[in-house]
Each structure stands twice: as C-alpha cells, then as structure tokens.
PDB file of C-alpha atoms in Angstrom:
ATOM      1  CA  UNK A   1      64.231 -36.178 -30.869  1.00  0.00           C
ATOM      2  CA  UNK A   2      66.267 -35.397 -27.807  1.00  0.00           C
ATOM      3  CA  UNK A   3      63.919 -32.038 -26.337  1.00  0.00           C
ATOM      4  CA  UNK A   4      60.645 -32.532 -24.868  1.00  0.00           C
ATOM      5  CA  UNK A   5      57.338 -32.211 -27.489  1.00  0.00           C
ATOM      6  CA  UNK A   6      54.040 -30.862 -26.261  1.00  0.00           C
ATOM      7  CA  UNK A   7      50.920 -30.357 -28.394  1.00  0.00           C
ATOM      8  CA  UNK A   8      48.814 -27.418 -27.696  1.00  0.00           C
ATOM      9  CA  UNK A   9      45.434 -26.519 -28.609  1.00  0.00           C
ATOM     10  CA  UNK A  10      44.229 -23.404 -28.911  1.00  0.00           C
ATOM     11  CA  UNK A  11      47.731 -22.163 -29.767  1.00  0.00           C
ATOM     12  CA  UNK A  12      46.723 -18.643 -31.952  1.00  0.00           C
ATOM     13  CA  UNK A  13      45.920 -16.528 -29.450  1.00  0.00           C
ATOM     14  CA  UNK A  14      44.949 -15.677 -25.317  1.00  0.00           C
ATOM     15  CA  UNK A  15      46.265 -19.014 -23.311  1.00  0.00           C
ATOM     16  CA  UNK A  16      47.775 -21.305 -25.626  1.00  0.00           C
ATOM     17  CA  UNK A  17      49.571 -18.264 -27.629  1.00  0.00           C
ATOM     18  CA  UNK A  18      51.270 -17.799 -24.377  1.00  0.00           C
ATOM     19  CA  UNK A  19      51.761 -20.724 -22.992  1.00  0.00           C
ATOM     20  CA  UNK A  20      53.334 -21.819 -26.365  1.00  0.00           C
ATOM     21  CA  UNK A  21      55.258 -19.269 -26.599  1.00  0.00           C
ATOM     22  CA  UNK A  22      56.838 -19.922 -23.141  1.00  0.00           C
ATOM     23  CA  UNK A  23      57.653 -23.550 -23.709  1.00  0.00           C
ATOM     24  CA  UNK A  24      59.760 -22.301 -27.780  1.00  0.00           C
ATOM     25  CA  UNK A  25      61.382 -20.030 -25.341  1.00  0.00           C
ATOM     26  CA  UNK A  26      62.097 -23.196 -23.273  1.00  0.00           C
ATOM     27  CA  UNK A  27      63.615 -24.807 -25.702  1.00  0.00           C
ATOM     28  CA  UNK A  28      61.028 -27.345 -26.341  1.00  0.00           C
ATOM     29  CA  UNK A  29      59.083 -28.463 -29.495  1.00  0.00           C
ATOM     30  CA  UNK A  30      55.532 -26.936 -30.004  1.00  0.00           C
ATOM     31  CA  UNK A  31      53.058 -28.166 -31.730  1.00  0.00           C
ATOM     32  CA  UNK A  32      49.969 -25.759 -31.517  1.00  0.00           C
ATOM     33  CA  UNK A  33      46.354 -25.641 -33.196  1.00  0.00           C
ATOM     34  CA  UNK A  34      44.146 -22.732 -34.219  1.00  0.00           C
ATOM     35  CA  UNK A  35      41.113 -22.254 -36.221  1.00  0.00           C
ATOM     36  CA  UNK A  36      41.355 -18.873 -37.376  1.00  0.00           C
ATOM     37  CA  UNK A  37      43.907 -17.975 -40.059  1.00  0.00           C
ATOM     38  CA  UNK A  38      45.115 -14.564 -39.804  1.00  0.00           C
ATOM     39  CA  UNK A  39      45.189 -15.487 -36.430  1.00  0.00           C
ATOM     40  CA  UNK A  40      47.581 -18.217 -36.792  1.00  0.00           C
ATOM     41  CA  UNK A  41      49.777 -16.480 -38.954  1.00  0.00           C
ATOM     42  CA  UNK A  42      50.257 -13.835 -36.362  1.00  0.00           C
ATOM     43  CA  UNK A  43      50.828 -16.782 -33.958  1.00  0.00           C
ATOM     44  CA  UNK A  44      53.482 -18.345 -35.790  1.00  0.00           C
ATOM     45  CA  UNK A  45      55.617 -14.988 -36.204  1.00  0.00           C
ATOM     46  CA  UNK A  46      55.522 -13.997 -32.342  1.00  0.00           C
ATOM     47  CA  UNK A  47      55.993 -17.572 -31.249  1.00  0.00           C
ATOM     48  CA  UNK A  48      58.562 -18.575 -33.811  1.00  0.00           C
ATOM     49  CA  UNK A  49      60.418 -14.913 -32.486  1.00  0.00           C
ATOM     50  CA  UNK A  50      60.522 -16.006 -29.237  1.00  0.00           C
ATOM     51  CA  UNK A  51      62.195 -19.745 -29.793  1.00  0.00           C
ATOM     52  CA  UNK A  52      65.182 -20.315 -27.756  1.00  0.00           C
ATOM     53  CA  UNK A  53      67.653 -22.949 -27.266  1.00  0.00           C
ATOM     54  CA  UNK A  54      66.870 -24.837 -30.161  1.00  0.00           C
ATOM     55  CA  UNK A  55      62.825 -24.662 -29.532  1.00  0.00           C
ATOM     56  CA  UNK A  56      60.695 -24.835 -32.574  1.00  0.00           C
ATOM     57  CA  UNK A  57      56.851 -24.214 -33.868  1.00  0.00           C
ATOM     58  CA  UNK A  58      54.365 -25.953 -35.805  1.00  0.00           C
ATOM     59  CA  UNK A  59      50.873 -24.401 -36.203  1.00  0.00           C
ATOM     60  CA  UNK A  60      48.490 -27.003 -37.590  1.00  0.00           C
ATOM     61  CA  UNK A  61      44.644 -25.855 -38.774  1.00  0.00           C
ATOM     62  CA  UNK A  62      41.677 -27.862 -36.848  1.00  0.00           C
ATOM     63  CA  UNK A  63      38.399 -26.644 -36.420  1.00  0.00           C
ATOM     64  CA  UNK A  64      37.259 -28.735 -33.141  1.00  0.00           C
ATOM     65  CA  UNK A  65      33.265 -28.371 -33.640  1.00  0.00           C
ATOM     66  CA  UNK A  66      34.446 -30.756 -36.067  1.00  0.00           C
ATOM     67  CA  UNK A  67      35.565 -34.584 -34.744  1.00  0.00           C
ATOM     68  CA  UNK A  68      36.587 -35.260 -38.360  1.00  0.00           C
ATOM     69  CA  UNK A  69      38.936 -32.180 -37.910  1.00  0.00           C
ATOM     70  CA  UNK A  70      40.122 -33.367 -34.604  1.00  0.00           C
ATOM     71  CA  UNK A  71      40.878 -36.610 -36.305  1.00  0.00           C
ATOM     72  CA  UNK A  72      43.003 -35.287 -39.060  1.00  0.00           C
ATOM     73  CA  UNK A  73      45.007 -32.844 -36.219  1.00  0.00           C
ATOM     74  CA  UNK A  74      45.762 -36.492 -34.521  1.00  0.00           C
ATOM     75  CA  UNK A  75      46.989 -37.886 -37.513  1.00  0.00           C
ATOM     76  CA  UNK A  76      49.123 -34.808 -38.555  1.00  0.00           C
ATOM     77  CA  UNK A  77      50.728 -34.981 -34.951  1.00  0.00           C
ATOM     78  CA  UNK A  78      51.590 -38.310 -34.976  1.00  0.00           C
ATOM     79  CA  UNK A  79      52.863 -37.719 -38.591  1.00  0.00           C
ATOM     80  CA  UNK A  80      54.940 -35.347 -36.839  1.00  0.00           C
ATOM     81  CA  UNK A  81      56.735 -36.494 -34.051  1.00  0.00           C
ATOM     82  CA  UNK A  82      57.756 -39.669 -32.890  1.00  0.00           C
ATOM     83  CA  UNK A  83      57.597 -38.207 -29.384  1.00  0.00           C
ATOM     84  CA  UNK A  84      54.718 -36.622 -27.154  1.00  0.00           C
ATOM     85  CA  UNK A  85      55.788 -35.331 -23.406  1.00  0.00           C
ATOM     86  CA  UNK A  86      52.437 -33.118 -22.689  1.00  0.00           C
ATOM     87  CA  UNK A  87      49.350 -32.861 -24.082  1.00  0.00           C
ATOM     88  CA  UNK A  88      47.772 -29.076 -23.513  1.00  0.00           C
ATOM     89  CA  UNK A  89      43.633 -29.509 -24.181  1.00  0.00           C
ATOM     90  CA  UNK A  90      42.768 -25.636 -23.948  1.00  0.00           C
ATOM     91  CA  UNK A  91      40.985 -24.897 -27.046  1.00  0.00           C
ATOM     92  CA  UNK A  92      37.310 -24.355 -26.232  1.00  0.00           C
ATOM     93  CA  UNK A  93      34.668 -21.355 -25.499  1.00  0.00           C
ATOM     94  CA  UNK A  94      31.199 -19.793 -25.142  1.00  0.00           C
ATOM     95  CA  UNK A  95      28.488 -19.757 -27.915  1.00  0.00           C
ATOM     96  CA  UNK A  96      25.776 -17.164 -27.745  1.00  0.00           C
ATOM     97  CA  UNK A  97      23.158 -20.160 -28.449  1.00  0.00           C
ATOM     98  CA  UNK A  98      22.894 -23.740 -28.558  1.00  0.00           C
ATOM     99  CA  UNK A  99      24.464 -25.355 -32.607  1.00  0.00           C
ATOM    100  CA  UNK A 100      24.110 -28.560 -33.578  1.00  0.00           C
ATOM    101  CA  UNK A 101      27.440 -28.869 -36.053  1.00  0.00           C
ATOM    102  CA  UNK A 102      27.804 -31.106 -38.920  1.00  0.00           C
ATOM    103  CA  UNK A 103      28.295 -34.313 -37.425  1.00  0.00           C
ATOM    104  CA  UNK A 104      25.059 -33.935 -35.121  1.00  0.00           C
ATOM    105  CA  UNK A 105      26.757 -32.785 -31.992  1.00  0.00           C
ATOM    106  CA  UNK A 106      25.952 -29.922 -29.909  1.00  0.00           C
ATOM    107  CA  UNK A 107      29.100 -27.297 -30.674  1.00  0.00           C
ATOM    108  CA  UNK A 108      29.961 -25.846 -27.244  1.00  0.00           C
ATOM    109  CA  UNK A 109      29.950 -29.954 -25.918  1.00  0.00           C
ATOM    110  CA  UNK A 110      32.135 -30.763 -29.339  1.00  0.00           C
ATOM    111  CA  UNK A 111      34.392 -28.000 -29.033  1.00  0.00           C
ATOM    112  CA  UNK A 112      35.146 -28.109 -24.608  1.00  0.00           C
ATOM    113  CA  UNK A 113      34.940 -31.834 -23.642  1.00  0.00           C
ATOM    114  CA  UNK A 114      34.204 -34.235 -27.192  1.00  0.00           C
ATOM    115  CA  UNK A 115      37.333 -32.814 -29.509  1.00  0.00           C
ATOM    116  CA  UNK A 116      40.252 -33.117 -26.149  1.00  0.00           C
ATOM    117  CA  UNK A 117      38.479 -36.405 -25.573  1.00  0.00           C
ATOM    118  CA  UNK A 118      38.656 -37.436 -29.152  1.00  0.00           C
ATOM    119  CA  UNK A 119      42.397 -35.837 -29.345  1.00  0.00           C
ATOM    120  CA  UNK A 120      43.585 -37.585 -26.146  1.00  0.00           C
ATOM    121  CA  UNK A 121      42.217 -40.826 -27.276  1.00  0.00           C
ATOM    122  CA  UNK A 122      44.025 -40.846 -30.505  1.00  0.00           C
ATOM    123  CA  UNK A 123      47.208 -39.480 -28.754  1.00  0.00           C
ATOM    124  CA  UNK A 124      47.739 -41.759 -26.499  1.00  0.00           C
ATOM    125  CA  UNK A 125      49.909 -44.574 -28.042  1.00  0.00           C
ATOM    126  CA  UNK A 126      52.358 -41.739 -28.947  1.00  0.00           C
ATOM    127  CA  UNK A 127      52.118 -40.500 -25.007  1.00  0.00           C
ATOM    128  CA  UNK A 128      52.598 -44.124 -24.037  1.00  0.00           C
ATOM    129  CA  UNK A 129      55.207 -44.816 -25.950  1.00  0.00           C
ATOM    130  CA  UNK A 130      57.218 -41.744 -24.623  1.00  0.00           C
ATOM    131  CA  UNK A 131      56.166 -42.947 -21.097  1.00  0.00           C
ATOM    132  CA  UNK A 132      57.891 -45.828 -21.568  1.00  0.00           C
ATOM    133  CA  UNK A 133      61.809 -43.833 -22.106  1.00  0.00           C
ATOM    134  CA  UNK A 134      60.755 -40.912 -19.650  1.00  0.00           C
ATOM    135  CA  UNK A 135      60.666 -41.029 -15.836  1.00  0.00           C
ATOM    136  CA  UNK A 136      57.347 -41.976 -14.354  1.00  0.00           C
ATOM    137  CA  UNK A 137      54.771 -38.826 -14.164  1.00  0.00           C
ATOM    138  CA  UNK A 138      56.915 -36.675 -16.489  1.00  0.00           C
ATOM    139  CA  UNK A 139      54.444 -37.129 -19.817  1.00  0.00           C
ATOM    140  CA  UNK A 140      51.476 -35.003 -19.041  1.00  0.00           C
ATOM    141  CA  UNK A 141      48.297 -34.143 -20.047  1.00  0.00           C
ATOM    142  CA  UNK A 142      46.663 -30.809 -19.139  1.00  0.00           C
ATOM    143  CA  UNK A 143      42.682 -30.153 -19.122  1.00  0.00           C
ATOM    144  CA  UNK A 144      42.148 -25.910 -19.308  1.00  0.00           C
ATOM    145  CA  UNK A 145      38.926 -26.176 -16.946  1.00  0.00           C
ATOM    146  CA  UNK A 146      36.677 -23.355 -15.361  1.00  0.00           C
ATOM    147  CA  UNK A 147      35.438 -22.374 -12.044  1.00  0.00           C
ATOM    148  CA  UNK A 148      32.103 -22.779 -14.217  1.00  0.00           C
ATOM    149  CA  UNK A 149      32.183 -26.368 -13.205  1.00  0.00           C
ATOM    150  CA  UNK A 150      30.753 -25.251  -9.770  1.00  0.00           C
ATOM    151  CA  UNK A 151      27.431 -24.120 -11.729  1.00  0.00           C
ATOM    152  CA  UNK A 152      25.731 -27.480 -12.217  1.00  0.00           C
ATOM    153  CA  UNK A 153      25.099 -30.189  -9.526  1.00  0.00           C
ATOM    154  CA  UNK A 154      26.029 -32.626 -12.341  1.00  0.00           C
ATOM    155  CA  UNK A 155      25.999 -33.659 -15.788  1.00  0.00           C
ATOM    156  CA  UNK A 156      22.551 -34.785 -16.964  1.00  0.00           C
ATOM    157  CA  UNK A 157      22.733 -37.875 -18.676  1.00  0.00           C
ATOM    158  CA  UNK A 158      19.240 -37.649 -20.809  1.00  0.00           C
ATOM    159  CA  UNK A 159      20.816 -34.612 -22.894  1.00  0.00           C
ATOM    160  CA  UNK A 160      24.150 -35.121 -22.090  1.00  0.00           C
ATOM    161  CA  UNK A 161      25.091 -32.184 -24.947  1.00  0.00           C
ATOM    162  CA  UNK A 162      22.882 -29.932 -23.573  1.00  0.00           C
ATOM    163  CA  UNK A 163      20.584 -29.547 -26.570  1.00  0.00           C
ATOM    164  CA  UNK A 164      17.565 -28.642 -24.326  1.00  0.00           C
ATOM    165  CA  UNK A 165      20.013 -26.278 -22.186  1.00  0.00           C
ATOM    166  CA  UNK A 166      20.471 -23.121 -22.162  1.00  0.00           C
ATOM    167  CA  UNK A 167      23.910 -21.760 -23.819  1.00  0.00           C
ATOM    168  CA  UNK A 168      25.644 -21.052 -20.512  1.00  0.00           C
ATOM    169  CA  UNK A 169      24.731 -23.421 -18.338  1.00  0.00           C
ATOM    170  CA  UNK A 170      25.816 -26.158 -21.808  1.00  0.00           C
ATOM    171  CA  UNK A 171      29.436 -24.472 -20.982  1.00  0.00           C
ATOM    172  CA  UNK A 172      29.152 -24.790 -17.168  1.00  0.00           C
ATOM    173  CA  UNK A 173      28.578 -28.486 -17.720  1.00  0.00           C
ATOM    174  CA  UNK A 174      31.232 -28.669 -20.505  1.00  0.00           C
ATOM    175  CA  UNK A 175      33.784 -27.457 -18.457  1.00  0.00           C
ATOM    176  CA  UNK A 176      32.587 -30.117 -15.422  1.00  0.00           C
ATOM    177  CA  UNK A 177      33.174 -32.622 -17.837  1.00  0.00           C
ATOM    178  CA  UNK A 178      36.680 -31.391 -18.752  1.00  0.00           C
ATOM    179  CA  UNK A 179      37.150 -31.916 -14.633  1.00  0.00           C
ATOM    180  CA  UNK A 180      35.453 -35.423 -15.048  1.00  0.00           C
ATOM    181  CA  UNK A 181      37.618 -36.657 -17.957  1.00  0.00           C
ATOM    182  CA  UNK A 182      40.667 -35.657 -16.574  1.00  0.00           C
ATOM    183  CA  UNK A 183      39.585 -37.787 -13.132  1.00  0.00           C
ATOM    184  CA  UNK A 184      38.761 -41.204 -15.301  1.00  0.00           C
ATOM    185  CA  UNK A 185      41.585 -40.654 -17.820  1.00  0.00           C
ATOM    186  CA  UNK A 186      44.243 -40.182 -14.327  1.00  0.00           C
ATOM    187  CA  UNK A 187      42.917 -43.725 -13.164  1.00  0.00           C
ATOM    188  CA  UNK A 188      43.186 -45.246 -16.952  1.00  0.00           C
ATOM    189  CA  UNK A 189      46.682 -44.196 -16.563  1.00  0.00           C
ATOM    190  CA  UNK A 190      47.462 -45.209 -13.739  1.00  0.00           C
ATOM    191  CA  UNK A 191      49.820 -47.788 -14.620  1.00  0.00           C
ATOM    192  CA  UNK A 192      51.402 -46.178 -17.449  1.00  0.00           C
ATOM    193  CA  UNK A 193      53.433 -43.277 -15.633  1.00  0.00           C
ATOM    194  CA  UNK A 194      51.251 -40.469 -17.290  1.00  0.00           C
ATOM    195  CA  UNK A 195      49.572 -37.814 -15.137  1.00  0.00           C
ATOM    196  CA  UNK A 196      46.508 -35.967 -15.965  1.00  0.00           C
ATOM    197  CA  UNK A 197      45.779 -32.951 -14.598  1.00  0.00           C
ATOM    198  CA  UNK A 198      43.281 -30.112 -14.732  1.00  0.00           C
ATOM    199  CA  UNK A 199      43.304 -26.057 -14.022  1.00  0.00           C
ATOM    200  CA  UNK A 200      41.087 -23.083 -13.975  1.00  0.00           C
ATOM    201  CA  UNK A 201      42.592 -20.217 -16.191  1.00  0.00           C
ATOM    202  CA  UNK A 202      40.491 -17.195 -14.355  1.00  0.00           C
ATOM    203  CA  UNK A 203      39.163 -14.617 -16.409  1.00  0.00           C
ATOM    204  CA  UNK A 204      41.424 -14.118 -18.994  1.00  0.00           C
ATOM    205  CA  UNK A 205      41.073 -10.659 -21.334  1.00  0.00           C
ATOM    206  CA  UNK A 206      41.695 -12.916 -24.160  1.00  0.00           C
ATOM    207  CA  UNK A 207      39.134 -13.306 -27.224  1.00  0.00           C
ATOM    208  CA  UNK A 208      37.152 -16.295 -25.048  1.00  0.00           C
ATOM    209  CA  UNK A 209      33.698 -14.784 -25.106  1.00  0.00           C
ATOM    210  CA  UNK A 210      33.853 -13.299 -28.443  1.00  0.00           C
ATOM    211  CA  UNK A 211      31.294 -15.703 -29.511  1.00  0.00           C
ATOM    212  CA  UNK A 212      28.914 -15.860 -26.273  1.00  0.00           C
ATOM    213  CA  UNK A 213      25.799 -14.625 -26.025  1.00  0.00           C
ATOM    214  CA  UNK A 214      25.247 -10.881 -24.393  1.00  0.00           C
ATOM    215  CA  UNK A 215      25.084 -12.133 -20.891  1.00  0.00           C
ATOM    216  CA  UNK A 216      28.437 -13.326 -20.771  1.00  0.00           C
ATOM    217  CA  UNK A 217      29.638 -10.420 -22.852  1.00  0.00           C
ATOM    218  CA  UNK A 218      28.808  -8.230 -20.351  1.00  0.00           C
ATOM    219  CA  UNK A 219      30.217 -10.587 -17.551  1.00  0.00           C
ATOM    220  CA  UNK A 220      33.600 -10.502 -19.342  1.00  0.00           C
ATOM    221  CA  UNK A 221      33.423  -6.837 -20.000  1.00  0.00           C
ATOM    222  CA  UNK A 222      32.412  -6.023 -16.173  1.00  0.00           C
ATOM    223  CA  UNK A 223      35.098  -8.844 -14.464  1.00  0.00           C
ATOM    224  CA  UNK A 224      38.296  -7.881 -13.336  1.00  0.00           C
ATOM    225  CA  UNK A 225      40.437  -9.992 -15.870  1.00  0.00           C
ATOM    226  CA  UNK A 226      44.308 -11.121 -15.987  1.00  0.00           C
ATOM    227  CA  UNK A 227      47.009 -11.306 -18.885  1.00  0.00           C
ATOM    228  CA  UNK A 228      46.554 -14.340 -20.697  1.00  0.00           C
ATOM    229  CA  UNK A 229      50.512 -14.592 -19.416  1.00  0.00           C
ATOM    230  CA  UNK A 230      48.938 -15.610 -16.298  1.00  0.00           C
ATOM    231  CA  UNK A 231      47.448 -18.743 -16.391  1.00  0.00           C
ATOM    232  CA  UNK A 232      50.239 -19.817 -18.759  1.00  0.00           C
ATOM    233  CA  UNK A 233      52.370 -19.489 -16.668  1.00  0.00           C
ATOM    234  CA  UNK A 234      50.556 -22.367 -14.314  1.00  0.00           C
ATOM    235  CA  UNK A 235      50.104 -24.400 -17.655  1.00  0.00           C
ATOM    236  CA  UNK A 236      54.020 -24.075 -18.185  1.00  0.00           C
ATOM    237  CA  UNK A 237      54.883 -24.937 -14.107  1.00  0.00           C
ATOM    238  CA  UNK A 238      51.914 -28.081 -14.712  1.00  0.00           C
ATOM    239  CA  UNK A 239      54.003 -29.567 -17.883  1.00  0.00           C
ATOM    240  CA  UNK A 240      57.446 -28.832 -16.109  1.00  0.00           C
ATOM    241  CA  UNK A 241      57.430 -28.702 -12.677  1.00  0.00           C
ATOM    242  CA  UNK A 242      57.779 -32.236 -10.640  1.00  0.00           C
ATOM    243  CA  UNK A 243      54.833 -30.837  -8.793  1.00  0.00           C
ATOM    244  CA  UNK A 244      52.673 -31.325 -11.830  1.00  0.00           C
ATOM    245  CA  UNK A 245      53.823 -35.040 -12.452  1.00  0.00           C
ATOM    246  CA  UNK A 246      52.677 -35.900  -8.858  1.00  0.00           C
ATOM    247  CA  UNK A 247      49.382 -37.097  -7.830  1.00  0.00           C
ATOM    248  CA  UNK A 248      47.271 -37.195 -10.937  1.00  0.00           C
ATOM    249  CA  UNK A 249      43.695 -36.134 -11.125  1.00  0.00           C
ATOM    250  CA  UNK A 250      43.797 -32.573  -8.906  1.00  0.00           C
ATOM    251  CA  UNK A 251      43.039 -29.383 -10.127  1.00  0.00           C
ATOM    252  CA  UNK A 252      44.837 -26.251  -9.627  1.00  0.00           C
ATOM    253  CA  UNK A 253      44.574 -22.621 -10.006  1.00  0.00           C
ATOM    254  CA  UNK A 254      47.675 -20.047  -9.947  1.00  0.00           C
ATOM    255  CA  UNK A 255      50.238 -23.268  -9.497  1.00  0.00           C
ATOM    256  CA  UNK A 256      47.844 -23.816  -5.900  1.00  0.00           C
ATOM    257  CA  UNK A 257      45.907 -27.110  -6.060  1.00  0.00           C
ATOM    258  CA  UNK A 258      42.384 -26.374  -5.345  1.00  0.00           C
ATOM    259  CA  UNK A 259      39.207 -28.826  -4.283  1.00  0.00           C
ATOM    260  CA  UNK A 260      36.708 -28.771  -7.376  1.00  0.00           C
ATOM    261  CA  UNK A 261      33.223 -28.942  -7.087  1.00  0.00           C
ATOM    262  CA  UNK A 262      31.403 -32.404  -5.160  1.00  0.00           C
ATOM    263  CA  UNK A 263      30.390 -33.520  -8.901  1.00  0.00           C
ATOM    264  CA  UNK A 264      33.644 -33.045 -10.191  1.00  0.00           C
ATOM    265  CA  UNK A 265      34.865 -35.577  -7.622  1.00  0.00           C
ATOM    266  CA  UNK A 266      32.424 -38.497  -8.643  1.00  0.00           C
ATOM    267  CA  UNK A 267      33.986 -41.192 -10.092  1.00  0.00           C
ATOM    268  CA  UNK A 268      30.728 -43.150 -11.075  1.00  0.00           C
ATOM    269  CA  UNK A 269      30.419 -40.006 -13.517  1.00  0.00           C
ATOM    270  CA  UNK A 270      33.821 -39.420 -14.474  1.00  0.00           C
ATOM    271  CA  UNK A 271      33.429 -43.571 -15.617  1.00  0.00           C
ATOM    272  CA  UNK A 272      30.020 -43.372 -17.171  1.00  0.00           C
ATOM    273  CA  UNK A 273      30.917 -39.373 -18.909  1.00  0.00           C
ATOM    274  CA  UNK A 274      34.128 -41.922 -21.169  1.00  0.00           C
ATOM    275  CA  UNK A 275      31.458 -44.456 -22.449  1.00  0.00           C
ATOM    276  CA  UNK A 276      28.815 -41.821 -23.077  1.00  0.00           C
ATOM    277  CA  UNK A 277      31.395 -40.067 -24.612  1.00  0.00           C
ATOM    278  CA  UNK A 278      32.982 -43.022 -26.907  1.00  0.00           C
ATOM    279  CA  UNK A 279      28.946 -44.063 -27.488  1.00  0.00           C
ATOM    280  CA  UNK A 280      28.976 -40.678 -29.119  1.00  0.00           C
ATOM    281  CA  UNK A 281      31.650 -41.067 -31.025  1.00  0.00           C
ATOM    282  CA  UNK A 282      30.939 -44.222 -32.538  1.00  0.00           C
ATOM    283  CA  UNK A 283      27.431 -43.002 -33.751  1.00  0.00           C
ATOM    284  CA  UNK A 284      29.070 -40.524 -35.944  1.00  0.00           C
ATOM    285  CA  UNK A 285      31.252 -43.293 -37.356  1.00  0.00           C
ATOM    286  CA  UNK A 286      34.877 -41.789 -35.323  1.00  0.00           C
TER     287      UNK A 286
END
C-alpha cells in the first residue's frame, strides 16, 4: 500500500462523484459511499474510466440516516485498507420536513453532523496509524460545510436535533455543527499530526435539494449555481496541497480560507457539541 487512500462519502454523484473522480485520476485509492444504487453503478463506471496511474475505486453502500449503516461502512473500510491518508465527510442534505429515523434520531442531524461524527470516530485508529509513517499534517480529514452555518446564533442544546425546528433552519444548524466538529476534532488531534479542516461547497447544481422542502427548491432553482467540478476541485487542493495540512481547524471556500460565523468559532460548543454527540450515540447502543 504504497499510494495515498482517501475515503469519500457521498461518492455517487454532485461533489464526491467529482472529487473522487479527480483523486483515481491522481493516482490514488478511492474509497467512496452512496446510498442510491443505480446511482452508484453509474458512479463506479465514470470513476473507474477515469483512473490513472495505477488509481483504483471501491463504491461501498451506506445509508447515513442510519448509525448502524455508518457502522458497518467503518468496518468495511478498515476491512479494506490498512491505510487511511484523508477522510472526505460530504455526504449530507436537505429534507422537506423534520424525520425521526429508526434509531430515534432526527434524519437531517443523523445524516450532516451524527454519521461523519460516528465515521470519523471509528476511523481514526486507521488515520492514526498512517499518521504515524506520513509527514506531520499530511493525513486529513475534510468537513463539506455550508455558508448555512451563518443562519443560527448557535446550536440549541435543549433539542440539539432540531425536533421542534423547522426543516431548514435543522440544516443551518447541522451544517454549524459540521464547522464545530471539525474545530474540537483539530484540537483532539493536535498531537497526532492529523489536520482537520472544513469548506463551503457554494451552490452546487448537483441533486442536493432533491429532497428539501419547496422553499429551498425554489432557492436552488432561482441561485446562480456552479459545476459540482468546482468545489472539488478545493476538496482535491485541501487533501493534497501543503496548504491544506497547515493550521488545522479553518475553513475555506474556492482554496481561500474564510472567517466562519462567531458560533462556529466557540470552542466551549465545539467541546460540549462531541459529548452531546457521543451521549447520543451511546443511547442508541453505538
């Protein structure tokens, strides 16, 4: 295992279809996710077309409403590879009202912040293992944020899922706890030689809203939008560039680091947001 492994979520279609796609063509091992099979089929065949250099492609299924799901991707991954250099959280999305899924949590929560929490968690003895043969700051992991962090003034901790919210505003604080995660889990690692990272995307025409509610249909539909190719690009230049392995905890937005929102910056919440989140977790036995 002498070329450079990433995991992406997300992988079978808009962001991560690209942004896998670029990394094969780099020569690198992919590992990707995706829900949806026809999806992931076509996935497969354009990614596995454009592998260069000896890069490869494995699509693995994961529905990531589902922490059981998420746990089973972990264990296939580690099943895998022996290796992990970067760690791509992008799956996520809108919901055109609030779900609670099987396990009791709220979906859009489960699916933007719990499942790359959960996946991180379980990946990082493979990331710190790689840290430990790879210069410092060159094992990454990526957060795929939003500007829709700026929405909230903060998470509120007496519905922390957002089951009393309304099914935009549950993204907007979603996606500021993607920001907040990415702050605590930079300090964690601190000492290990792993950066953490986090970017905004823009609006993507990708199939993101597909499943939000008319209001954000219409936003999506009226919004000047980019190629998915876009923001890949910055997810590529975050897992290769030295830029990306320096200074963990920023965000960034077209390969420019960017100040997030004040309540993306606290770290009493970014602290507080990991035990809520592993309180969660250990109520529904993961």
């Amino acid at each position: 295992m002498t070329r450079p492994v990433v995991v992406i979520t997300g992988a079978s279609a808009g962001i991560g279809k690209s942004a896998a796609r670029m990394l094969v063509a780099k020569g690198w091992q992919v590992i990707g996710t995706g829900r949806d099979p026809s999806r992931s089929a076509a996935a497969i065949a354009e990614i596995e077309a454009a592998a260069q250099d000896g890069g490869s492609f494995t699509m693995l299924r994961g529905d990531f409403d589902s922490m059981t799901d998420v746990m089973r991707v972990a264990d296939e991954v580690k099943a895998l590879t022996p290796r992990l250099d970067v760690l791509v959280n992008n799956a996520g999305g809108v919901r055109d009202r609030i779900i609670e899924a099987a396990d009791g949590t709220e979906a859009t929560f489960a699916a933007n912040h719990l499942a790359p929490f959960l996946l991180t968690r379980e990946l990082l003895q493979l990331l710190k293992a790689t840290a430990e043969s790879q210069p410092a700051g060159s094992v990454r992991v990526i957060a795929v944020g939003s500007s829709a962090h700026r929405r909230p003034d903060g998470l509120d901790w007496d519905d922390l899922q957002s089951f009393g919210s309304d099914t935009n505003m549950a993204y907007c604080r979603a996606k500021l706890a993607n920001n907040l995660f990415t702050r605590e889990l930079a300090r964690r690692l601190a000492g290990d030689g792993i950066v953490a990272q986090a970017m905004h995307p823009g609006v993507v025409a990708s199939n993101f809203a597909s499943h939000g509610d008319e209001s954000m249909q219409k936003h999506m539909a009226a919004a000047p939008t980019v190629s998915p190719d876009e923001p890949a690009e910055t997810i590529v230049w975050l897992a290769t560039d030295p830029e990306g392995g320096r200074e963990p905890g920023r965000y960034f937005y077209q390969k420019s680091e960017e100040t997030p929102a004040p309540a993306a910056l606290d770290d009493a919440a970014a602290a507080r947001l990991w035990q809520e989140s592993e309180a969660i977790l250990a109520k529904i036995g993961i």
